[in-house]
PDB file of C-alpha atoms and ligand atoms in Angstrom:
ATOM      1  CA  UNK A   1      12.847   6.919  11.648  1.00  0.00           C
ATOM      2  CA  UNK A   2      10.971   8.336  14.645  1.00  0.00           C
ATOM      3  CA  UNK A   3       7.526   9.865  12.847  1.00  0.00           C
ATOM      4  CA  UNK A   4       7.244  13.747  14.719  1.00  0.00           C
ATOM      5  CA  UNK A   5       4.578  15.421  13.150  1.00  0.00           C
ATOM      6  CA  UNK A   6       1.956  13.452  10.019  1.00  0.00           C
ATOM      7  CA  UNK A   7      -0.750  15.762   8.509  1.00  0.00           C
ATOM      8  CA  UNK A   8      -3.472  15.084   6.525  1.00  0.00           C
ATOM      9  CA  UNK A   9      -2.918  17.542   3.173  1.00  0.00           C
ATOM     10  CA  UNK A  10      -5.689  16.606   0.490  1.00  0.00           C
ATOM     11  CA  UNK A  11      -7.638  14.226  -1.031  1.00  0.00           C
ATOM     12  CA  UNK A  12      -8.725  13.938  -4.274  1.00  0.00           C
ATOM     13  CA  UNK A  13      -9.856  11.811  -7.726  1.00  0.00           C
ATOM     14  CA  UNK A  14      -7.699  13.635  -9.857  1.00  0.00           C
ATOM     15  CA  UNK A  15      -3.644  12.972 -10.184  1.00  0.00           C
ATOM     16  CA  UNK A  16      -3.304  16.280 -11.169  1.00  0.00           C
ATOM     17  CA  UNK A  17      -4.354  17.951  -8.437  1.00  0.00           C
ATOM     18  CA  UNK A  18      -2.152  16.298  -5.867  1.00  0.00           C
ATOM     19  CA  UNK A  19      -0.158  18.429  -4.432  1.00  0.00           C
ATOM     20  CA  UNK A  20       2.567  20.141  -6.813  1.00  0.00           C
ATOM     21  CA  UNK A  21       5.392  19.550  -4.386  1.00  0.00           C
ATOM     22  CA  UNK A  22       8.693  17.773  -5.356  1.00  0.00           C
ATOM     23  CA  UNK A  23       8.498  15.421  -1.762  1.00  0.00           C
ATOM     24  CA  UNK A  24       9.255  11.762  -2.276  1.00  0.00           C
ATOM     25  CA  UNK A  25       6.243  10.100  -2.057  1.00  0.00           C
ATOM     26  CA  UNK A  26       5.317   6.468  -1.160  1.00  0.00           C
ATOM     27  CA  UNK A  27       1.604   4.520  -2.027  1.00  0.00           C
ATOM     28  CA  UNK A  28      -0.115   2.040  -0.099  1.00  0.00           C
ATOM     29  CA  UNK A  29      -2.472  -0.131  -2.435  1.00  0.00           C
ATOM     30  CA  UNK A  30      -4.261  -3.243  -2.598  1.00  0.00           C
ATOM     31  CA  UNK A  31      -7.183  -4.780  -1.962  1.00  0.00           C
ATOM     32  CA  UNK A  32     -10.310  -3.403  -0.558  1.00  0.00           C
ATOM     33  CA  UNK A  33     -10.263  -4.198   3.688  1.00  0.00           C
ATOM     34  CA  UNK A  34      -6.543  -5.592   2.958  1.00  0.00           C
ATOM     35  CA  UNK A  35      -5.488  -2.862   6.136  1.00  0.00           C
ATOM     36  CA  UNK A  36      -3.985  -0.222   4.039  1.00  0.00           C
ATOM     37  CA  UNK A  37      -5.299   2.809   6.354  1.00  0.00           C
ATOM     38  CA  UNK A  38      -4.960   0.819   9.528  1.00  0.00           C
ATOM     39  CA  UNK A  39      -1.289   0.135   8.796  1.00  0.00           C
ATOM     40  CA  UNK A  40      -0.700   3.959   7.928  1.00  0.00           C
ATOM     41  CA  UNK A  41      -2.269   4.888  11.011  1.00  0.00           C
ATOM     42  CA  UNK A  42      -0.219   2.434  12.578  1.00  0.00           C
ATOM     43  CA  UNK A  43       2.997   3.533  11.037  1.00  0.00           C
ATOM     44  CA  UNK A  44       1.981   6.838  11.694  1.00  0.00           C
ATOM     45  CA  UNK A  45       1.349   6.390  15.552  1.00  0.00           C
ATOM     46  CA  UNK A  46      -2.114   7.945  14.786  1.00  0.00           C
ATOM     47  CA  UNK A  47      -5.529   6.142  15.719  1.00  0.00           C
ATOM     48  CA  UNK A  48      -7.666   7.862  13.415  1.00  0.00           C
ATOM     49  CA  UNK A  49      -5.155   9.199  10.582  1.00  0.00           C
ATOM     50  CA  UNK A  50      -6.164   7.286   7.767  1.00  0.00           C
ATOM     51  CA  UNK A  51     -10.154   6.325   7.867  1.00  0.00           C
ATOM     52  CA  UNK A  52     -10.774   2.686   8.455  1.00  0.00           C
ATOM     53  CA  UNK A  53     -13.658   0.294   8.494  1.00  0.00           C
ATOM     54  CA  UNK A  54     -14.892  -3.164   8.958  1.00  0.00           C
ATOM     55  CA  UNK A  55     -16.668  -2.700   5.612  1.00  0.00           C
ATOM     56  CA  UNK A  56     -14.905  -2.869   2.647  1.00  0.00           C
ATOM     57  CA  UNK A  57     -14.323   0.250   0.303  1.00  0.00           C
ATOM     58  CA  UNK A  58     -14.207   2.915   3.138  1.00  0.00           C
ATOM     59  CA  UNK A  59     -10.680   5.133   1.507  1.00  0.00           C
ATOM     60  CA  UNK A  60     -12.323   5.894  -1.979  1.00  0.00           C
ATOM     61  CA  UNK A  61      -9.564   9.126  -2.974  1.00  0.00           C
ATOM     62  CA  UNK A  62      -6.192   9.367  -2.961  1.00  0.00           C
ATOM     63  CA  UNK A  63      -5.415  10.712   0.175  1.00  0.00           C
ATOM     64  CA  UNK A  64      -2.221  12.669   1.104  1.00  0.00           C
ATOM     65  CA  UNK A  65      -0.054  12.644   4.735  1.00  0.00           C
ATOM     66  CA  UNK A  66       2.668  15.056   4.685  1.00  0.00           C
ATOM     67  CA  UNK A  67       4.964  12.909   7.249  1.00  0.00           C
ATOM     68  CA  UNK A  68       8.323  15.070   8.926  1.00  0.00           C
ATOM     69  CA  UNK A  69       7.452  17.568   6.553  1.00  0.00           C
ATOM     70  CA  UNK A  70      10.085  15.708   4.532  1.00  0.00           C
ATOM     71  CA  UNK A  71       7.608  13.145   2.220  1.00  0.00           C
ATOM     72  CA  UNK A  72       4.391  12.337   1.441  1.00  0.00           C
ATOM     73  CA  UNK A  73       2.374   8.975   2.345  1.00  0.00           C
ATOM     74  CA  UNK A  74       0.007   7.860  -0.075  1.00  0.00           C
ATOM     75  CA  UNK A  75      -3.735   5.971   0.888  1.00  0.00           C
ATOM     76  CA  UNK A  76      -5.201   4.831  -1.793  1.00  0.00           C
ATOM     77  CA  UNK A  77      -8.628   3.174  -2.482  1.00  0.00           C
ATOM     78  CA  UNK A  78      -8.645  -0.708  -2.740  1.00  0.00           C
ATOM     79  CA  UNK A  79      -9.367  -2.645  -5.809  1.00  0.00           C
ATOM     80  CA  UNK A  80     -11.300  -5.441  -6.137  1.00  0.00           C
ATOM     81  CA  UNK A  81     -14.240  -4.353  -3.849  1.00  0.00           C
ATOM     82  CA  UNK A  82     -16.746  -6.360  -5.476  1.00  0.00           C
ATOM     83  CA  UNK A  83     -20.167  -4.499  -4.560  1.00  0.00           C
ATOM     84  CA  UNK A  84     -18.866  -1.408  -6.608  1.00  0.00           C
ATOM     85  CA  UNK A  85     -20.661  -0.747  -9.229  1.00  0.00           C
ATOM     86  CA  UNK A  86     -19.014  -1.261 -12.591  1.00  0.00           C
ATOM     87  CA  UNK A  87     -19.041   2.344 -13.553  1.00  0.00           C
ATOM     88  CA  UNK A  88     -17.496   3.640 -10.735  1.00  0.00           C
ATOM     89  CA  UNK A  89     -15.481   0.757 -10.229  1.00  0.00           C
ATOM     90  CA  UNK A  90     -13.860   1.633 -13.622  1.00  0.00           C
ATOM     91  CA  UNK A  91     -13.384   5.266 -12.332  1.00  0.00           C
ATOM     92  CA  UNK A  92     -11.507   4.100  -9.552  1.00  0.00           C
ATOM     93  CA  UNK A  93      -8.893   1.699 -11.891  1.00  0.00           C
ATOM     94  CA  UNK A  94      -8.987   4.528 -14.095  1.00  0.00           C
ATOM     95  CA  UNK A  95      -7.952   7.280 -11.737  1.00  0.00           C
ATOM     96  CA  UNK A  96      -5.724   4.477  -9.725  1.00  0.00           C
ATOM     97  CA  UNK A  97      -3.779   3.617 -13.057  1.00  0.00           C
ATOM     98  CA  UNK A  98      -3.779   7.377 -13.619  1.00  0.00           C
ATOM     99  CA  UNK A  99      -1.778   8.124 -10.307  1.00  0.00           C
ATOM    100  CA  UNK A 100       0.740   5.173 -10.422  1.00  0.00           C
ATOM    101  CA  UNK A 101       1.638   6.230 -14.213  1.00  0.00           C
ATOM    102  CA  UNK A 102       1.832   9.765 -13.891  1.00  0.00           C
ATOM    103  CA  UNK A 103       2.843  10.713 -10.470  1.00  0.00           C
ATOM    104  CA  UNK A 104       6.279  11.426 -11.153  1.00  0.00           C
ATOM    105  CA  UNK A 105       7.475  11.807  -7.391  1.00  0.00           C
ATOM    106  CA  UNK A 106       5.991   8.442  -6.417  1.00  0.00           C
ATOM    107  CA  UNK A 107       9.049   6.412  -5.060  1.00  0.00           C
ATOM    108  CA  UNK A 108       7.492   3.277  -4.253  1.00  0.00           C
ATOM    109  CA  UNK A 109       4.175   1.616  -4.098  1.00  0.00           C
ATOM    110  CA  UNK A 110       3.742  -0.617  -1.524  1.00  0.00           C
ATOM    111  CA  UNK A 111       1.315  -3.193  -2.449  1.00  0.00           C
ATOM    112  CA  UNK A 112      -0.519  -4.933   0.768  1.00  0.00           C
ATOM    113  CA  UNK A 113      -1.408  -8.753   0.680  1.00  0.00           C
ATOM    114  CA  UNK A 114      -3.465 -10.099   3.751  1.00  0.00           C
ATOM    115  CA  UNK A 115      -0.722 -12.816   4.693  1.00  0.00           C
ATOM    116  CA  UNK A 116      -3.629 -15.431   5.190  1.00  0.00           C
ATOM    117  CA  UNK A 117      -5.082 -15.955   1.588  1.00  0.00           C
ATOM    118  CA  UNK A 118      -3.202 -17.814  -1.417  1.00  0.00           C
ATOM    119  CA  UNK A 119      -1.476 -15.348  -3.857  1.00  0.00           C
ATOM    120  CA  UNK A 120      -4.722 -13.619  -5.584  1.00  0.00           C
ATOM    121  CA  UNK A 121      -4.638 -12.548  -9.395  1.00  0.00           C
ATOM    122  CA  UNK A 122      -6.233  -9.238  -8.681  1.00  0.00           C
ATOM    123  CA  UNK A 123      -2.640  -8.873  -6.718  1.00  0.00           C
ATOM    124  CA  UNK A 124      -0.216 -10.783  -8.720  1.00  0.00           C
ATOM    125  CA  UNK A 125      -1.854  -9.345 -11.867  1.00  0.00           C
ATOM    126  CA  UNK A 126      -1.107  -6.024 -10.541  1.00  0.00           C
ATOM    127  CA  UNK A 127       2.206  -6.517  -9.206  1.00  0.00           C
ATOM    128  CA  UNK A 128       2.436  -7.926 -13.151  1.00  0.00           C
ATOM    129  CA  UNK A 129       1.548  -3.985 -13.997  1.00  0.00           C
ATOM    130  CA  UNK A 130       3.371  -2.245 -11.917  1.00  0.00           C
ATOM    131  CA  UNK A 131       6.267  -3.963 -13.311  1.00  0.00           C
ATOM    132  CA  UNK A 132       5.638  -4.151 -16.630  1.00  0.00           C
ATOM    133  CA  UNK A 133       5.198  -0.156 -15.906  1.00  0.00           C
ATOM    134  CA  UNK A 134       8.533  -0.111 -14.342  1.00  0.00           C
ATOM    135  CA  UNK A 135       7.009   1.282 -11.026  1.00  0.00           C
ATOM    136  CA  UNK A 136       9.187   0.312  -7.928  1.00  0.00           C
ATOM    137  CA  UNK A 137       7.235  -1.866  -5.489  1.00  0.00           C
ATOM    138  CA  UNK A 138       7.513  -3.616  -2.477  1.00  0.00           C
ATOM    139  CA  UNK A 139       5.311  -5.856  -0.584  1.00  0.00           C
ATOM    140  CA  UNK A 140       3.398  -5.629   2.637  1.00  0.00           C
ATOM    141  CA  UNK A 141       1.793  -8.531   4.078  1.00  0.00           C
ATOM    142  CA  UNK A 142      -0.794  -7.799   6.601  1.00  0.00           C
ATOM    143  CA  UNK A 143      -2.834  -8.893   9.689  1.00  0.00           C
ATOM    144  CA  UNK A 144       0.336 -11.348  10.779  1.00  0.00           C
ATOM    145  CA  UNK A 145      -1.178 -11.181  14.336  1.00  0.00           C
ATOM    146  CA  UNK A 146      -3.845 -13.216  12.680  1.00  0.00           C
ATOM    147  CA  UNK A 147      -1.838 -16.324  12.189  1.00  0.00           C
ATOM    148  CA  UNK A 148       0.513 -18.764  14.264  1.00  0.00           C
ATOM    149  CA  UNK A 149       4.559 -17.802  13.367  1.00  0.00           C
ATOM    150  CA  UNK A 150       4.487 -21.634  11.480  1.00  0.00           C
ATOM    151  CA  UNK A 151       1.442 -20.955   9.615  1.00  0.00           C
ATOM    152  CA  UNK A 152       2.727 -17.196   8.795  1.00  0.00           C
ATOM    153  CA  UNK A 153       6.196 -18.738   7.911  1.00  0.00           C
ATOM    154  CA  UNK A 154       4.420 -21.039   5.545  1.00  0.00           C
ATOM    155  CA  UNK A 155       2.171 -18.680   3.878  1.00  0.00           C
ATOM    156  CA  UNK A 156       5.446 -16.262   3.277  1.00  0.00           C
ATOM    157  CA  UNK A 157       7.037 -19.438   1.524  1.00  0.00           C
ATOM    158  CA  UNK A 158       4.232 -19.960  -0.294  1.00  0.00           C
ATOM    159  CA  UNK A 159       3.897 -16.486  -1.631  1.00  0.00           C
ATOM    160  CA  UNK A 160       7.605 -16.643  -2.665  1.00  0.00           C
ATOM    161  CA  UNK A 161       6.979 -19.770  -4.191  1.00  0.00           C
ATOM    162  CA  UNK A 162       4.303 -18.151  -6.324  1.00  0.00           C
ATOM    163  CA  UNK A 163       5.713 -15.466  -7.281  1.00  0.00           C
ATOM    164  CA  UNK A 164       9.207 -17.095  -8.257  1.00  0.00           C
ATOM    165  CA  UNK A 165       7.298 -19.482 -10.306  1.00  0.00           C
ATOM    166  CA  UNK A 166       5.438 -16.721 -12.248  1.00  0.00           C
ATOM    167  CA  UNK A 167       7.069 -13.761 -14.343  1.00  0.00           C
ATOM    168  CA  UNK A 168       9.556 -12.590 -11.325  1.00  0.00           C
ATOM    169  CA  UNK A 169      13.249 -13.749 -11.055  1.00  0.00           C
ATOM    170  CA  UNK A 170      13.550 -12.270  -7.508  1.00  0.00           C
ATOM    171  CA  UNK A 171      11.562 -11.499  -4.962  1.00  0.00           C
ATOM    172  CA  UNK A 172      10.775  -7.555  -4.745  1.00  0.00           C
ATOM    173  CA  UNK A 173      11.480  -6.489  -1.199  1.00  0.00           C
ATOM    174  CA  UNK A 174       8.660  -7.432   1.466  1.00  0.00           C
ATOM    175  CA  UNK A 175       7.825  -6.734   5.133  1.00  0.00           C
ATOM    176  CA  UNK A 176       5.546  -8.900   7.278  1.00  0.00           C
ATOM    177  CA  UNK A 177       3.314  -6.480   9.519  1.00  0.00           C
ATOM    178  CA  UNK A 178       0.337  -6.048  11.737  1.00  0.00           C
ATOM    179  CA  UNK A 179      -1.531  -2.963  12.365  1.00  0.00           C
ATOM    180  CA  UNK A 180      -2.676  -4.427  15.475  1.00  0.00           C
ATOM    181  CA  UNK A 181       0.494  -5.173  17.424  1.00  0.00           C
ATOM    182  CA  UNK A 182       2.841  -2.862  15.468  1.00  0.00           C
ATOM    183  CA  UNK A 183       4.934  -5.617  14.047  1.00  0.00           C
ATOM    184  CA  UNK A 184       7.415  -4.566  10.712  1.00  0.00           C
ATOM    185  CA  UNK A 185       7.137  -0.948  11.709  1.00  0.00           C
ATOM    186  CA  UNK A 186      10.599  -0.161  11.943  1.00  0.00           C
ATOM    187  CA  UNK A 187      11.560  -2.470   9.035  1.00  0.00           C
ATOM    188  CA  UNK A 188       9.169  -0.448   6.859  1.00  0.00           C
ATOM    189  CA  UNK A 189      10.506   3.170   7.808  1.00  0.00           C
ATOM    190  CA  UNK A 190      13.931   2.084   8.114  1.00  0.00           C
ATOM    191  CA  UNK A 191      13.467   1.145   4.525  1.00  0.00           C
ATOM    192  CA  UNK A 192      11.700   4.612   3.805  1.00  0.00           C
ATOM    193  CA  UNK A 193      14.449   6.465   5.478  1.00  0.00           C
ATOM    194  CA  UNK A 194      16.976   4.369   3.263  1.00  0.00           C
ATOM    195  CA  UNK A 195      15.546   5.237   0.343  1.00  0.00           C
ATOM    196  CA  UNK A 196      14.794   8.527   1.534  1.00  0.00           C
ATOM    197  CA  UNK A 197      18.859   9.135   2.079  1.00  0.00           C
ATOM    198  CA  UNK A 198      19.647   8.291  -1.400  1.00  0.00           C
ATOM    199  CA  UNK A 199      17.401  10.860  -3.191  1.00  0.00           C
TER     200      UNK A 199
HETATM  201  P1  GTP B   1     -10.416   0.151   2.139  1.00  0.00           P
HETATM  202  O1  GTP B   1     -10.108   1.566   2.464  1.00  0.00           O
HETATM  203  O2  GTP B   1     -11.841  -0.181   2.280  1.00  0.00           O
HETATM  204  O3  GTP B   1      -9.842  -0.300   0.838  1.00  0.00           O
HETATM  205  O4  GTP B   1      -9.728  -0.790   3.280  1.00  0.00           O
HETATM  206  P2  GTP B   1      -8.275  -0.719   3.915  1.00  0.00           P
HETATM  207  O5  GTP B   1      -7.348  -1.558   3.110  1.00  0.00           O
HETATM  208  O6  GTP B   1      -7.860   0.693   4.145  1.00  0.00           O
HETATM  209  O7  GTP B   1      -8.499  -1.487   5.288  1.00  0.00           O
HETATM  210  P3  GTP B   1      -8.693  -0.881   6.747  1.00  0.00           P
HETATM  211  O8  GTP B   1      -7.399  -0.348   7.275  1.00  0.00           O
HETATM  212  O9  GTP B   1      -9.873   0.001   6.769  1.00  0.00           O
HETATM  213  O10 GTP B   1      -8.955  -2.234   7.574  1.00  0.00           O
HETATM  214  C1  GTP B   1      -9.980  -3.137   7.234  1.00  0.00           C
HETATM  215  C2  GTP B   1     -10.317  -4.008   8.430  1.00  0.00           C
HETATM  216  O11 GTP B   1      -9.225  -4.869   8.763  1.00  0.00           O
HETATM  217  C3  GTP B   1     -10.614  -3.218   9.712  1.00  0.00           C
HETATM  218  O12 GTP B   1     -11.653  -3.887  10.408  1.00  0.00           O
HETATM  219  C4  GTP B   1      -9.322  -3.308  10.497  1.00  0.00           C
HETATM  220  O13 GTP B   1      -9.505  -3.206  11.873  1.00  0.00           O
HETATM  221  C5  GTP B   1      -8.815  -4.690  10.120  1.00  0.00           C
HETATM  222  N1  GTP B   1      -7.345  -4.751  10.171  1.00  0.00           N
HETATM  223  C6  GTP B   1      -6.492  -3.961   9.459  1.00  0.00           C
HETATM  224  N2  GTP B   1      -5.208  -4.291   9.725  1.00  0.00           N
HETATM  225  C7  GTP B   1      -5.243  -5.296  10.634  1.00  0.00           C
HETATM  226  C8  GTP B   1      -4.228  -6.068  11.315  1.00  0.00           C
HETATM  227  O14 GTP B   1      -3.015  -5.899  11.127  1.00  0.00           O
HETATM  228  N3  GTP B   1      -4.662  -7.039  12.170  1.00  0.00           N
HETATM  229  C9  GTP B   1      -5.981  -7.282  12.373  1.00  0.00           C
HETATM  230  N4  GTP B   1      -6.288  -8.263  13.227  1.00  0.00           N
HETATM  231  N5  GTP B   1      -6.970  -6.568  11.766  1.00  0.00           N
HETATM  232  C10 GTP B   1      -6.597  -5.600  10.919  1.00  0.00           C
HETATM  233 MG1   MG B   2      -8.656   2.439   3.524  1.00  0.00          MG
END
């Protein structure tokens, strides 16, 4: 899919004021500086897009992109930002939960890891949700430029390995990417386009 025209549309804290359109719609979560708005800018073509920061907790709405005119793209806050308070970091699972079991024209949530760490329970546990939830997911690893292909290839394995070894029988669909040299970009909007087609 070539990307013509992305606009920014709204943010918000509330699911139900996202927009009231019938577009398919697909989520990036995860964890707080995981590279969720880098990789939409990078998907996007677009440097500034999606806000990013060194520090964590920089996208705190849901924020819609109206991509081709044709669906909306989904940046979400991160979880697990630690220097949150506890009130508002309750807000945020609250209205987070709120979106992934109510927004009816979500198609898929794609849930970032940083390819790096070990599988993390904040993540697993909420891959765990999702499914239990019966929300369609898929799996982005992140900041690949940051390792060796051996040590990425082994951290992949291992993150199979986990996963396999836990509640899942198969391995949801995953993509290896980096924001910084573009890599998975046409795996992951091939994939959106697929799924796009069958709707
Ligand atoms: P929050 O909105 O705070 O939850 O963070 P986020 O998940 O949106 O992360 P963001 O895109 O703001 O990126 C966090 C930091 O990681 C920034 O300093 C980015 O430059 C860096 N980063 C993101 N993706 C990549 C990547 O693929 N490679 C490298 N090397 N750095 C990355
Ligand atoms: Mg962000």
């Amino acid at each position: 899919m070539k990307i013509t025209s992305a606009d920014f549309i709204m943010s918000n804290q509330d699911v139900k004021k996202c927009p009231a359109s019938q577009l398919p719609e697909y989520a990036f979560i995860g964890r707080s500086n995981v590279g969720k708005s880098s990789l939409i800018n990078m998907l996007t073509n677009r440097k500034n897009l999606a806000k990013t920061s060194g520090r964590p907790g920089k996208t705190q709405l849901i924020n819609h992109f109206l991509i081709n005119k044709s669906w909306h793209l989904v940046d979400l806050p991160g979880y697990g930002y630690a220097r949150v308070s506890k009130t508002s970091k309750a807000k945020f699972q609250k209205f987070i939960t709120d979106y992934f079991h109510q927004r009816r024209q979500l198609v898929c949530g794609f849930v970032l890891v940083d390819v790096r760490h070990e599988p993390q329970p904040i993540d697993t546990e909420f891959m765990e949700w999702l499914g239990e939830n019966g929300i369609p997911f898929s799996i982005i690893f992140t900041k690949a430029d940051k390792l060796k292909p051996k040590a990425l290839e082994r951290n992949v394995e291992a993150y199979k390995t986990a996963l396999l070894d836990g509640i899942w029988e198969e391995m949801p669909p995953y993509f290896i990417t980096s924001a910084t040299d573009a890599t998975g970009k046409d795996d992951v909007l091939n994939y959106i386009t697929v799924i796009n087609e069958t709707l």
